[in-house]
């Protein structure tokens, strides 16, 4: 399965991926309309780790683990794995217990802004972009989408 | 910053578009942008801006632009703003003014006053997409004797040659002046393109020996990083006598650019300024030059061509004639527009001559003296496009060096602040967090794209002239015409004015 991989060697810590992610999942047609709405309308499903002036940065989003602990821990059956290995969430089934948020070793699942369900990266298959927007706009190829 | 000098450029932010993502802030090594918590919005200190456009390019909502400030001194046709600012800077610092990249002043660009011919009716043009079109060139001495062995078979007496797939090479840019990642990009691109890059005078980093087949190593007056393995690794050795951006003076790499790695590669102490002297202290004549050339040839068993690089100066033709007789295989001439990581402003802006005129005169002189085949001629100093390459070859060059164009391909926006060591594009810096911004996987590909694109264009232009190989274009000045040039300029260039036929 094609996955998103990060290469901390090339990550600049510019945080563009977070904004591109938020935009992709916001349903807005222009990015500037995100102005003042981050956190309220949408939150990114990718997060850049590392301090601003620090030496190391890298972007973290769902790793789509084999034997995904989030899927195993979901009490509502909202999280599942597709045939090709992507971990997906069905928001209609999610009861908002956030056990998955607790168990995810990468901190890659988080409550959605309305607080009613969890959200996670689904490789932009759940929005109009169709392919990972963070990868597309990473200025330094620090995030790649490939088969390994 | 000098308080007497107002900001030259102004950072303009469209408040409707800015989403305060702070990418600009994180990407600016000059700390122009910041997020003001009290106001809840981004602000900019234009005084620190060098206009490198990193923030503009990375702003995801295109909320930024940088404009020339309309703040002005009392208008004065005699004292320009720049001249006044330079006085202020010197009054403040007491030092020599430093500048980077090539001479930006308003001198004529002769390439832009030369037009190229094309075939019509009687001599058909050639379509490079359908017919072979040779852009390959060989650089080196061509003055072969015909020798036969006992059985009467020809003996190969051809001196070592450099084989280039395109008549383009990457100019000398030292590791130190540019970053590790910039060097890696150049090296990998040269390898893929079948051309050469040049180490400059900064030595060859141990990681790049694997690209040595496409590496020209430089021996300059500072002799930084020169040792046996360095010489024997290379495809060719270049003796740098001069540089177009600073003819007559040496080099100066500021101590802050001498990192651990740079210090090891150059074989000099860390953090201490690296000064290359103006002359080679062992070269005061063509005979001395000949000694160094033959020392290098001897050290490498006569397997590599030796290049001698000089700046284009007033009597460059006579100098080139001397070099051609000194045993050099290739002469590289660097015009007054050539780039640099740092040069005294006065030298950069006032010394040297245009490469077009220098080239025409060198080629003419070498031909007159019957020694044109002793050497190949490579020209440098603001080759802007494939059209310049075509014109340079028609004026008599064998190949061109590109430096600034290559850096532009890597992201350089010609802010001309290399000497500050804070290049936001990760090119002219050694700061680890900035160097990281240039991913060689992207950089090398962009260089390959650039040269490949130029290669296509060169083929198209040659095809239009009905010429199917670079060999047939070289020195073919009948393919050129001048526009708006005076008699002297036309005579020096050896071309007719547009409208004149043969």
mmCIF file of N, CA and C in Angstrom, chain B residues 306-367:
data_model
loop_
_atom_site.group_PDB
_atom_site.id
_atom_site.type_symbol
_atom_site.label_atom_id
_atom_site.label_comp_id
_atom_site.label_asym_id
_atom_site.label_seq_id
_atom_site.Cartn_x
_atom_site.Cartn_y
_atom_site.Cartn_z
ATOM 1 N N UNK B 306 44.385 20.315 -18.783
ATOM 2 C CA UNK B 306 44.555 21.399 -17.820
ATOM 3 C C UNK B 306 43.873 22.646 -18.381
ATOM 4 N N UNK B 307 43.023 23.225 -17.546
ATOM 5 C CA UNK B 307 42.301 24.438 -17.926
ATOM 6 C C UNK B 307 42.980 25.614 -17.231
ATOM 7 N N UNK B 308 43.135 26.722 -17.923
ATOM 8 C CA UNK B 308 43.593 27.931 -17.248
ATOM 9 C C UNK B 308 42.475 28.957 -17.352
ATOM 10 N N UNK B 309 42.020 29.406 -16.197
ATOM 11 C CA UNK B 309 40.904 30.350 -16.182
ATOM 12 C C UNK B 309 41.420 31.755 -15.903
ATOM 13 N N UNK B 310 41.045 32.691 -16.762
ATOM 14 C CA UNK B 310 41.419 34.087 -16.546
ATOM 15 C C UNK B 310 40.181 34.970 -16.638
ATOM 16 N N UNK B 311 40.288 36.110 -16.017
ATOM 17 C CA UNK B 311 39.220 37.095 -16.143
ATOM 18 C C UNK B 311 39.414 37.846 -17.457
ATOM 19 N N UNK B 312 38.298 38.290 -18.043
ATOM 20 C CA UNK B 312 38.367 39.089 -19.268
ATOM 21 C C UNK B 312 38.827 40.485 -18.898
ATOM 22 N N UNK B 313 40.048 40.805 -19.299
ATOM 23 C CA UNK B 313 40.587 42.140 -19.026
ATOM 24 C C UNK B 313 41.050 42.752 -20.341
ATOM 25 N N UNK B 314 41.611 43.946 -20.276
ATOM 26 C CA UNK B 314 41.808 44.711 -21.498
ATOM 27 C C UNK B 314 42.678 44.029 -22.545
ATOM 28 N N UNK B 315 43.759 43.385 -22.108
ATOM 29 C CA UNK B 315 44.572 42.707 -23.136
ATOM 30 C C UNK B 315 44.470 41.196 -23.030
ATOM 31 N N UNK B 316 43.215 40.743 -22.928
ATOM 32 C CA UNK B 316 42.968 39.315 -22.739
ATOM 33 C C UNK B 316 43.451 38.490 -23.932
ATOM 34 N N UNK B 317 43.439 39.069 -25.128
ATOM 35 C CA UNK B 317 43.828 38.301 -26.313
ATOM 36 C C UNK B 317 45.300 37.906 -26.231
ATOM 37 N N UNK B 318 46.137 38.861 -25.823
ATOM 38 C CA UNK B 318 47.564 38.556 -25.708
ATOM 39 C C UNK B 318 47.807 37.548 -24.596
ATOM 40 N N UNK B 319 47.052 37.703 -23.506
ATOM 41 C CA UNK B 319 47.187 36.774 -22.385
ATOM 42 C C UNK B 319 46.803 35.365 -22.834
ATOM 43 N N UNK B 320 45.692 35.283 -23.572
ATOM 44 C CA UNK B 320 45.224 33.977 -24.052
ATOM 45 C C UNK B 320 46.257 33.361 -24.980
ATOM 46 N N UNK B 321 46.881 34.187 -25.786
ATOM 47 C CA UNK B 321 47.907 33.675 -26.687
ATOM 48 C C UNK B 321 49.047 33.058 -25.882
ATOM 49 N N UNK B 322 49.423 33.732 -24.813
ATOM 50 C CA UNK B 322 50.468 33.191 -23.942
ATOM 51 C C UNK B 322 50.044 31.879 -23.320
ATOM 52 N N UNK B 323 48.803 31.836 -22.864
ATOM 53 C CA UNK B 323 48.301 30.611 -22.220
ATOM 54 C C UNK B 323 48.276 29.455 -23.226
ATOM 55 N N UNK B 324 47.846 29.787 -24.449
ATOM 56 C CA UNK B 324 47.769 28.742 -25.472
ATOM 57 C C UNK B 324 49.148 28.157 -25.755
ATOM 58 N N UNK B 325 50.173 28.946 -25.532
ATOM 59 C CA UNK B 325 51.544 28.461 -25.772
ATOM 60 C C UNK B 325 52.169 27.867 -24.515
ATOM 61 N N UNK B 326 51.444 27.930 -23.411
ATOM 62 C CA UNK B 326 52.054 27.511 -22.151
ATOM 63 C C UNK B 326 51.830 26.038 -21.857
ATOM 64 N N UNK B 327 51.079 25.384 -22.719
ATOM 65 C CA UNK B 327 50.820 23.969 -22.482
ATOM 66 C C UNK B 327 49.425 23.681 -21.970
ATOM 67 N N UNK B 328 48.639 24.739 -21.723
ATOM 68 C CA UNK B 328 47.261 24.528 -21.276
ATOM 69 C C UNK B 328 46.451 23.887 -22.395
ATOM 70 N N UNK B 329 45.466 23.083 -22.006
ATOM 71 C CA UNK B 329 44.608 22.425 -22.996
ATOM 72 C C UNK B 329 43.358 23.236 -23.280
ATOM 73 N N UNK B 330 42.921 23.955 -22.271
ATOM 74 C CA UNK B 330 41.659 24.692 -22.371
ATOM 75 C C UNK B 330 41.856 26.050 -21.706
ATOM 76 N N UNK B 331 41.336 27.104 -22.332
ATOM 77 C CA UNK B 331 41.346 28.421 -21.690
ATOM 78 C C UNK B 331 39.912 28.758 -21.310
ATOM 79 N N UNK B 332 39.695 29.118 -20.071
ATOM 80 C CA UNK B 332 38.374 29.589 -19.654
ATOM 81 C C UNK B 332 38.476 31.096 -19.428
ATOM 82 N N UNK B 333 37.557 31.830 -20.045
ATOM 83 C CA UNK B 333 37.572 33.284 -19.889
ATOM 84 C C UNK B 333 36.281 33.699 -19.192
ATOM 85 N N UNK B 334 36.429 34.477 -18.147
ATOM 86 C CA UNK B 334 35.284 34.877 -17.334
ATOM 87 C C UNK B 334 35.049 36.382 -17.515
ATOM 88 N N UNK B 335 33.903 36.728 -18.021
ATOM 89 C CA UNK B 335 33.594 38.129 -18.309
ATOM 90 C C UNK B 335 33.269 38.938 -17.069
ATOM 91 N N UNK B 336 33.193 40.252 -17.252
ATOM 92 C CA UNK B 336 33.037 41.149 -16.094
ATOM 93 C C UNK B 336 31.683 41.026 -15.404
ATOM 94 N N UNK B 337 30.745 40.300 -16.031
ATOM 95 C CA UNK B 337 29.445 40.103 -15.385
ATOM 96 C C UNK B 337 29.429 38.853 -14.515
ATOM 97 N N UNK B 338 30.529 38.132 -14.491
ATOM 98 C CA UNK B 338 30.561 36.851 -13.786
ATOM 99 C C UNK B 338 30.212 36.982 -12.314
ATOM 100 N N UNK B 339 29.700 35.912 -11.762
ATOM 101 C CA UNK B 339 29.218 35.952 -10.382
ATOM 102 C C UNK B 339 30.311 35.700 -9.366
ATOM 103 N N UNK B 340 29.941 35.880 -8.111
ATOM 104 C CA UNK B 340 30.867 35.648 -7.004
ATOM 105 C C UNK B 340 30.076 35.498 -5.717
ATOM 106 N N UNK B 341 30.689 34.816 -4.754
ATOM 107 C CA UNK B 341 30.071 34.724 -3.439
ATOM 108 C C UNK B 341 30.336 35.972 -2.620
ATOM 109 N N UNK B 342 31.410 36.674 -2.954
ATOM 110 C CA UNK B 342 31.732 37.935 -2.298
ATOM 111 C C UNK B 342 32.876 38.597 -3.050
ATOM 112 N N UNK B 343 32.711 39.858 -3.363
ATOM 113 C CA UNK B 343 33.788 40.617 -4.005
ATOM 114 C C UNK B 343 33.664 42.055 -3.554
ATOM 115 N N UNK B 344 34.788 42.774 -3.525
ATOM 116 C CA UNK B 344 34.686 44.197 -3.240
ATOM 117 C C UNK B 344 33.823 44.864 -4.329
ATOM 118 N N UNK B 345 32.858 45.650 -3.897
ATOM 119 C CA UNK B 345 31.896 46.232 -4.832
ATOM 120 C C UNK B 345 32.576 47.023 -5.944
ATOM 121 N N UNK B 346 33.575 47.802 -5.574
ATOM 122 C CA UNK B 346 34.218 48.656 -6.577
ATOM 123 C C UNK B 346 34.873 47.839 -7.672
ATOM 124 N N UNK B 347 35.493 46.711 -7.277
ATOM 125 C CA UNK B 347 36.135 45.842 -8.264
ATOM 126 C C UNK B 347 35.065 45.213 -9.140
ATOM 127 N N UNK B 348 34.073 44.632 -8.500
ATOM 128 C CA UNK B 348 33.045 43.931 -9.255
ATOM 129 C C UNK B 348 32.375 44.839 -10.264
ATOM 130 N N UNK B 349 32.124 46.064 -9.844
ATOM 131 C CA UNK B 349 31.333 46.952 -10.691
ATOM 132 C C UNK B 349 32.152 47.774 -11.678
ATOM 133 N N UNK B 350 33.475 47.732 -11.571
ATOM 134 C CA UNK B 350 34.274 48.624 -12.421
ATOM 135 C C UNK B 350 35.449 47.984 -13.139
ATOM 136 N N UNK B 351 35.696 46.707 -12.912
ATOM 137 C CA UNK B 351 36.904 46.115 -13.494
ATOM 138 C C UNK B 351 36.536 44.992 -14.462
ATOM 139 N N UNK B 352 37.271 44.928 -15.561
ATOM 140 C CA UNK B 352 37.062 43.847 -16.529
ATOM 141 C C UNK B 352 36.335 44.335 -17.768
ATOM 142 N N UNK B 353 36.138 43.421 -18.708
ATOM 143 C CA UNK B 353 35.425 43.784 -19.945
ATOM 144 C C UNK B 353 34.364 42.731 -20.254
ATOM 145 N N UNK B 354 33.413 43.089 -21.130
ATOM 146 C CA UNK B 354 32.349 42.138 -21.464
ATOM 147 C C UNK B 354 32.899 40.881 -22.141
ATOM 148 N N UNK B 355 32.319 39.754 -21.806
ATOM 149 C CA UNK B 355 32.813 38.474 -22.309
ATOM 150 C C UNK B 355 32.677 38.369 -23.824
ATOM 151 N N UNK B 356 31.634 38.985 -24.399
ATOM 152 C CA UNK B 356 31.427 38.856 -25.839
ATOM 153 C C UNK B 356 32.620 39.437 -26.596
ATOM 154 N N UNK B 357 33.076 40.612 -26.141
ATOM 155 C CA UNK B 357 34.195 41.278 -26.813
ATOM 156 C C UNK B 357 35.490 40.507 -26.560
ATOM 157 N N UNK B 358 35.664 40.041 -25.325
ATOM 158 C CA UNK B 358 36.877 39.301 -24.988
ATOM 159 C C UNK B 358 36.969 38.027 -25.818
ATOM 160 N N UNK B 359 35.846 37.324 -25.888
ATOM 161 C CA UNK B 359 35.816 36.065 -26.636
ATOM 162 C C UNK B 359 36.171 36.290 -28.101
ATOM 163 N N UNK B 360 35.519 37.287 -28.704
ATOM 164 C CA UNK B 360 35.749 37.544 -30.127
ATOM 165 C C UNK B 360 37.222 37.853 -30.381
ATOM 166 N N UNK B 361 37.802 38.627 -29.494
ATOM 167 C CA UNK B 361 39.205 39.002 -29.671
ATOM 168 C C UNK B 361 40.153 37.835 -29.435
ATOM 169 N N UNK B 362 39.845 37.005 -28.430
ATOM 170 C CA UNK B 362 40.705 35.853 -28.152
ATOM 171 C C UNK B 362 40.677 34.891 -29.332
ATOM 172 N N UNK B 363 39.479 34.594 -29.797
ATOM 173 C CA UNK B 363 39.343 33.646 -30.907
ATOM 174 C C UNK B 363 40.085 34.169 -32.141
ATOM 175 N N UNK B 364 39.894 35.469 -32.402
ATOM 176 C CA UNK B 364 40.529 36.111 -33.557
ATOM 177 C C UNK B 364 42.055 36.013 -33.459
ATOM 178 N N UNK B 365 42.578 36.352 -32.284
ATOM 179 C CA UNK B 365 44.019 36.372 -32.086
ATOM 180 C C UNK B 365 44.623 34.970 -32.217
ATOM 181 N N UNK B 366 43.947 33.998 -31.596
ATOM 182 C CA UNK B 366 44.469 32.631 -31.657
ATOM 183 C C UNK B 366 44.466 32.116 -33.090
ATOM 184 N N UNK B 367 43.448 32.504 -33.849
ATOM 185 C CA UNK B 367 43.399 32.081 -35.253
ATOM 186 C C UNK B 367 44.509 32.737 -36.061
#
